[in-house]
Amino acid sequence: EAQVTQNPRYLITVTGKKLTVTCSQNMNHEYMSWYRQDPGLGLRQIYYSMNVEVTDKGDVPEGYKVSRKEKRNFPLILESPSPNQTSLYFCASSYGPESYGYTFGSGTRLTVV
Amino acid sequence: QKEVEQNSGPLSVPEGAIASLNCTYSDRGSQSFFWYRQYSGKSPELIMFIYSNGDKEDGRFTAQLNKASQYVSLLIRDSQPSDSATYLCAVNPSTGNQFYFGTGTSLTVIP
């Protein structure tokens, strides 16, 4: 089944404790992206990647890191999480979002206390 | 100014009616436009895309694009309770590789 897989689905952590949210897609998509979704603010792009080793900042990259060492994987790293990073996170992938839009993973609900 | 704006609603329509969802965008050079449906607690799901001015129909869904007015809409005919969800408009701007979403319109179809 074609899909974008994120793990974990739920995560509660403490301020400052480094964490990684994994994302993997099995559709051979070039583009991958991370979004966070907050009430009243909608989906905001954190980082995106056009291909292996090619990444760029979205609208809200502060406090996040990404890497794209393999085509299928695009992990999101929070080096020192803070409470304002409590949010619902979505990974997404696409052959080319301008033509095909994005396919989303199931989401990761992160709480930082 | 936000890149993509939607009326947050909530929008309520009776079962069988036409639901009309609207979206405006700021980048006049934007080329592609997408509608996503998001059920509560779930991820967004692509339901329609449109590139050219005019209407595009897919089953009960019709997307309408007016580039001169920077306006894109989604019509849902014969609305069903299962259509109750938040509908997100997304736009690919003319420059860069970003992909912008509106904040979504909540639709409730009343049986």
mmCIF file of C-alpha atoms in Angstrom:
data_model
loop_
_atom_site.group_PDB
_atom_site.id
_atom_site.type_symbol
_atom_site.label_atom_id
_atom_site.label_comp_id
_atom_site.label_asym_id
_atom_site.label_seq_id
_atom_site.Cartn_x
_atom_site.Cartn_y
_atom_site.Cartn_z
ATOM 1 C CA GLU A 1 0.000 0.000 0.000
ATOM 2 C CA ALA A 2 1.292 3.428 -1.001
ATOM 3 C CA GLN A 3 1.714 5.470 2.119
ATOM 4 C CA VAL A 4 3.620 7.959 4.230
ATOM 5 C CA THR A 5 4.475 6.505 7.632
ATOM 6 C CA GLN A 6 5.227 8.671 10.640
ATOM 7 C CA ASN A 7 6.332 7.556 14.061
ATOM 8 C CA PRO A 8 5.445 7.974 16.800
ATOM 9 C CA ARG A 9 1.752 8.892 16.600
ATOM 10 C CA TYR A 10 1.798 10.445 20.053
ATOM 11 C CA LEU A 11 4.706 11.791 22.061
ATOM 12 C CA ILE A 12 4.942 13.591 25.369
ATOM 13 C CA THR A 13 8.363 14.921 26.260
ATOM 14 C CA VAL A 14 10.038 17.442 28.523
ATOM 15 C CA THR A 15 11.578 20.745 27.588
ATOM 16 C CA GLY A 16 15.084 20.400 26.231
ATOM 17 C CA LYS A 17 15.107 16.664 25.597
ATOM 18 C CA LYS A 18 16.128 16.012 21.999
ATOM 19 C CA LEU A 19 13.684 14.025 19.920
ATOM 20 C CA THR A 20 13.266 12.745 16.386
ATOM 21 C CA VAL A 21 10.042 12.121 14.511
ATOM 22 C CA THR A 22 10.567 9.682 11.679
ATOM 23 C CA CYS A 23 8.909 9.810 8.276
ATOM 24 C CA SER A 24 9.141 7.274 5.494
ATOM 25 C CA GLN A 25 7.376 7.010 2.125
ATOM 26 C CA ASN A 26 7.206 4.056 -0.241
ATOM 27 C CA MET A 27 6.089 5.916 -3.389
ATOM 28 C CA ASN A 28 9.521 6.965 -4.678
ATOM 29 C CA HIS A 29 8.529 10.621 -4.307
ATOM 30 C CA GLU A 30 11.177 13.291 -4.822
ATOM 31 C CA TYR A 31 9.516 15.897 -2.631
ATOM 32 C CA MET A 32 8.971 15.572 1.093
ATOM 33 C CA SER A 33 7.800 18.155 3.568
ATOM 34 C CA TRP A 34 7.016 18.709 7.219
ATOM 35 C CA TYR A 35 4.052 20.746 8.421
ATOM 36 C CA ARG A 36 2.732 21.667 11.820
ATOM 37 C CA GLN A 37 -0.942 22.296 12.402
ATOM 38 C CA ASP A 38 -2.181 24.570 15.152
ATOM 39 C CA PRO A 39 -5.729 25.808 15.869
ATOM 40 C CA GLY A 40 -6.443 29.054 14.070
ATOM 41 C CA LEU A 41 -3.110 28.963 12.236
ATOM 42 C CA GLY A 42 -3.702 26.039 9.925
ATOM 43 C CA LEU A 43 -0.940 24.034 8.312
ATOM 44 C CA ARG A 44 2.414 25.766 8.238
ATOM 45 C CA GLN A 45 5.412 24.410 6.399
ATOM 46 C CA ILE A 46 8.501 23.786 8.515
ATOM 47 C CA TYR A 47 10.985 22.356 6.020
ATOM 48 C CA TYR A 48 10.803 20.717 2.644
ATOM 49 C CA SER A 49 13.118 18.659 0.493
ATOM 50 C CA MET A 50 13.242 18.458 -3.281
ATOM 51 C CA ASN A 51 15.499 15.406 -3.363
ATOM 52 C CA VAL A 52 18.245 13.620 -1.486
ATOM 53 C CA GLU A 53 20.557 16.085 0.262
ATOM 54 C CA VAL A 54 18.437 19.057 -0.900
ATOM 55 C CA THR A 55 16.400 20.771 1.786
ATOM 56 C CA ASP A 56 15.044 24.254 2.333
ATOM 57 C CA LYS A 57 13.274 26.218 5.029
ATOM 58 C CA GLY A 58 9.560 26.725 5.049
ATOM 59 C CA ASP A 59 7.700 29.387 6.993
ATOM 60 C CA VAL A 60 8.440 28.216 10.535
ATOM 61 C CA PRO A 61 11.852 26.457 10.597
ATOM 62 C CA GLU A 62 13.129 27.834 13.915
ATOM 63 C CA GLY A 63 13.862 25.106 16.432
ATOM 64 C CA TYR A 64 13.753 22.279 13.886
ATOM 65 C CA LYS A 65 16.272 20.365 11.817
ATOM 66 C CA VAL A 66 15.818 17.917 8.978
ATOM 67 C CA SER A 67 17.971 15.661 6.872
ATOM 68 C CA ARG A 68 17.407 13.770 3.623
ATOM 69 C CA LYS A 69 20.090 11.128 3.339
ATOM 70 C CA GLU A 70 17.822 8.645 1.576
ATOM 71 C CA LYS A 71 14.978 9.299 -0.812
ATOM 72 C CA ARG A 72 12.391 7.501 1.293
ATOM 73 C CA ASN A 73 13.196 9.030 4.705
ATOM 74 C CA PHE A 74 12.850 12.579 6.008
ATOM 75 C CA PRO A 75 13.191 12.762 9.803
ATOM 76 C CA LEU A 76 12.283 15.865 11.799
ATOM 77 C CA ILE A 77 14.634 16.655 14.663
ATOM 78 C CA LEU A 78 13.889 18.890 17.624
ATOM 79 C CA GLU A 79 17.249 19.482 19.297
ATOM 80 C CA SER A 80 15.857 21.277 22.342
ATOM 81 C CA PRO A 81 12.058 21.150 22.336
ATOM 82 C CA SER A 82 10.104 23.938 23.978
ATOM 83 C CA PRO A 83 6.408 24.130 24.949
ATOM 84 C CA ASN A 84 5.630 26.332 21.921
ATOM 85 C CA GLN A 85 6.487 23.346 19.741
ATOM 86 C CA THR A 86 3.517 21.467 21.129
ATOM 87 C CA SER A 87 1.532 20.784 17.972
ATOM 88 C CA LEU A 88 0.235 18.247 15.480
ATOM 89 C CA TYR A 89 2.926 17.421 12.946
ATOM 90 C CA PHE A 90 2.427 16.008 9.476
ATOM 91 C CA CYS A 91 4.939 14.607 7.061
ATOM 92 C CA ALA A 92 3.979 14.685 3.389
ATOM 93 C CA SER A 93 5.442 13.555 0.084
ATOM 94 C CA SER A 94 4.869 14.181 -3.621
ATOM 95 C CA TYR A 95 6.237 13.617 -7.118
ATOM 96 C CA GLY A 96 5.905 17.362 -7.503
ATOM 97 C CA PRO A 97 3.513 19.340 -5.316
ATOM 98 C CA GLU A 98 2.823 21.967 -7.973
ATOM 99 C CA SER A 99 1.199 19.268 -10.110
ATOM 100 C CA TYR A 100 0.184 16.505 -7.741
ATOM 101 C CA GLY A 101 -0.254 18.079 -4.333
ATOM 102 C CA TYR A 102 1.020 16.278 -1.253
ATOM 103 C CA THR A 103 0.134 12.915 0.283
ATOM 104 C CA PHE A 104 0.114 13.153 4.067
ATOM 105 C CA GLY A 105 1.125 10.809 6.827
ATOM 106 C CA SER A 106 -1.167 10.096 9.772
ATOM 107 C CA GLY A 107 0.347 12.770 11.972
ATOM 108 C CA THR A 108 2.308 12.970 15.201
ATOM 109 C CA ARG A 109 0.788 14.728 18.167
ATOM 110 C CA LEU A 110 3.642 16.189 20.198
ATOM 111 C CA THR A 111 3.303 17.648 23.669
ATOM 112 C CA VAL A 112 6.274 19.383 25.268
ATOM 113 C CA VAL A 113 5.915 20.017 29.009
ATOM 114 C CA GLN B 1 -1.389 39.449 4.280
ATOM 115 C CA LYS B 2 -1.832 35.695 4.377
ATOM 116 C CA GLU B 3 -1.012 33.751 1.244
ATOM 117 C CA VAL B 4 -4.290 31.840 1.325
ATOM 118 C CA GLU B 5 -7.461 32.897 3.111
ATOM 119 C CA GLN B 6 -10.593 30.953 3.874
ATOM 120 C CA ASN B 7 -13.675 31.668 5.913
ATOM 121 C CA SER B 8 -13.278 29.438 8.965
ATOM 122 C CA GLY B 9 -17.016 28.852 9.245
ATOM 123 C CA PRO B 10 -18.607 26.816 10.585
ATOM 124 C CA LEU B 11 -20.748 26.291 7.516
ATOM 125 C CA SER B 12 -23.880 24.230 8.003
ATOM 126 C CA VAL B 13 -26.003 22.871 5.162
ATOM 127 C CA PRO B 14 -28.894 20.389 5.127
ATOM 128 C CA GLU B 15 -28.384 16.972 3.602
ATOM 129 C CA GLY B 16 -28.878 17.080 -0.178
ATOM 130 C CA ALA B 17 -28.032 20.777 -0.499
ATOM 131 C CA ILE B 18 -25.065 22.350 -2.274
ATOM 132 C CA ALA B 19 -22.180 23.391 -0.036
ATOM 133 C CA SER B 20 -20.026 26.228 -1.329
ATOM 134 C CA LEU B 21 -16.532 26.751 0.059
ATOM 135 C CA ASN B 22 -14.400 29.710 -0.911
ATOM 136 C CA CYS B 23 -10.727 30.609 -0.923
ATOM 137 C CA THR B 24 -8.724 33.649 -1.996
ATOM 138 C CA TYR B 25 -4.988 33.847 -2.573
ATOM 139 C CA SER B 26 -2.508 36.684 -2.687
ATOM 140 C CA ASP B 27 0.082 35.614 -5.294
ATOM 141 C CA ARG B 28 -1.376 36.547 -8.670
ATOM 142 C CA GLY B 29 1.113 34.263 -10.422
ATOM 143 C CA SER B 30 0.017 31.120 -8.582
ATOM 144 C CA GLN B 31 -0.440 28.230 -10.965
ATOM 145 C CA SER B 32 -2.005 25.302 -9.151
ATOM 146 C CA PHE B 33 -4.738 25.011 -6.569
ATOM 147 C CA PHE B 34 -5.824 22.135 -4.411
ATOM 148 C CA TRP B 35 -8.680 21.202 -2.127
ATOM 149 C CA TYR B 36 -8.104 18.861 0.800
ATOM 150 C CA ARG B 37 -10.611 17.322 3.170
ATOM 151 C CA GLN B 38 -9.615 16.699 6.781
ATOM 152 C CA TYR B 39 -11.790 14.717 9.150
ATOM 153 C CA SER B 40 -11.374 15.442 12.827
ATOM 154 C CA GLY B 41 -8.226 13.793 14.149
ATOM 155 C CA LYS B 42 -7.146 12.625 10.694
ATOM 156 C CA SER B 43 -4.666 13.788 8.083
ATOM 157 C CA PRO B 44 -5.588 15.948 5.078
ATOM 158 C CA GLU B 45 -6.742 14.038 2.017
ATOM 159 C CA LEU B 46 -6.531 15.476 -1.518
ATOM 160 C CA ILE B 47 -9.931 15.618 -3.216
ATOM 161 C CA MET B 48 -9.540 18.060 -6.134
ATOM 162 C CA PHE B 49 -6.963 20.091 -7.986
ATOM 163 C CA ILE B 50 -7.351 22.728 -10.682
ATOM 164 C CA TYR B 51 -4.893 24.635 -12.842
ATOM 165 C CA SER B 52 -7.004 26.465 -15.448
ATOM 166 C CA ASN B 53 -9.675 29.096 -15.185
ATOM 167 C CA GLY B 54 -13.169 27.700 -15.156
ATOM 168 C CA ASP B 55 -14.801 24.659 -13.648
ATOM 169 C CA LYS B 56 -13.533 21.148 -13.053
ATOM 170 C CA GLU B 57 -15.967 18.449 -12.018
ATOM 171 C CA ASP B 58 -15.302 15.151 -10.268
ATOM 172 C CA GLY B 59 -18.395 13.316 -9.129
ATOM 173 C CA ARG B 60 -20.252 15.484 -6.624
ATOM 174 C CA PHE B 61 -17.349 17.919 -6.389
ATOM 175 C CA THR B 62 -16.732 20.940 -8.622
ATOM 176 C CA ALA B 63 -13.698 23.185 -8.297
ATOM 177 C CA GLN B 64 -13.947 26.677 -9.760
ATOM 178 C CA LEU B 65 -10.988 28.936 -10.480
ATOM 179 C CA ASN B 66 -10.973 32.618 -11.347
ATOM 180 C CA LYS B 67 -7.390 33.823 -11.644
ATOM 181 C CA ALA B 68 -8.374 37.417 -12.410
ATOM 182 C CA SER B 69 -10.179 37.609 -9.069
ATOM 183 C CA GLN B 70 -7.638 35.329 -7.321
ATOM 184 C CA TYR B 71 -10.458 33.167 -6.147
ATOM 185 C CA VAL B 72 -10.974 29.413 -6.025
ATOM 186 C CA SER B 73 -14.044 27.622 -4.763
ATOM 187 C CA LEU B 74 -15.299 24.111 -4.114
ATOM 188 C CA LEU B 75 -18.919 23.110 -4.612
ATOM 189 C CA ILE B 76 -20.235 19.910 -3.093
ATOM 190 C CA ARG B 77 -23.527 18.830 -4.610
ATOM 191 C CA ASP B 78 -26.012 16.548 -2.857
ATOM 192 C CA SER B 79 -24.138 17.028 0.424
ATOM 193 C CA GLN B 80 -24.023 14.005 2.706
ATOM 194 C CA PRO B 81 -23.378 13.787 6.457
ATOM 195 C CA SER B 82 -20.119 12.006 5.561
ATOM 196 C CA ASP B 83 -18.966 15.254 3.917
ATOM 197 C CA SER B 84 -18.824 16.882 7.354
ATOM 198 C CA ALA B 85 -15.159 17.808 7.721
ATOM 199 C CA THR B 86 -12.751 20.708 7.462
ATOM 200 C CA TYR B 87 -11.879 21.677 3.892
ATOM 201 C CA LEU B 88 -8.442 23.113 3.243
ATOM 202 C CA CYS B 89 -7.468 25.181 0.231
ATOM 203 C CA ALA B 90 -3.823 24.945 -0.865
ATOM 204 C CA VAL B 91 -1.899 26.996 -3.388
ATOM 205 C CA ASN B 92 1.417 26.537 -5.094
ATOM 206 C CA PRO B 93 2.803 30.076 -5.624
ATOM 207 C CA SER B 94 4.594 31.326 -8.698
ATOM 208 C CA THR B 95 8.052 31.297 -7.122
ATOM 209 C CA GLY B 96 9.795 28.871 -4.842
ATOM 210 C CA ASN B 97 8.792 25.375 -3.888
ATOM 211 C CA GLN B 98 6.572 26.136 -0.951
ATOM 212 C CA PHE B 99 2.980 25.022 -0.732
ATOM 213 C CA TYR B 100 0.594 27.184 1.265
ATOM 214 C CA PHE B 101 -2.574 26.125 3.026
ATOM 215 C CA GLY B 102 -5.506 28.160 4.223
ATOM 216 C CA THR B 103 -6.756 27.661 7.759
ATOM 217 C CA GLY B 104 -9.720 25.645 6.520
ATOM 218 C CA THR B 105 -13.510 25.880 6.546
ATOM 219 C CA SER B 106 -15.471 23.597 8.830
ATOM 220 C CA LEU B 107 -18.501 22.064 7.096
ATOM 221 C CA THR B 108 -21.354 20.315 8.863
ATOM 222 C CA VAL B 109 -24.027 18.531 6.828
ATOM 223 C CA ILE B 110 -27.199 18.176 8.863
ATOM 224 C CA PRO B 111 -29.233 14.976 8.252
#
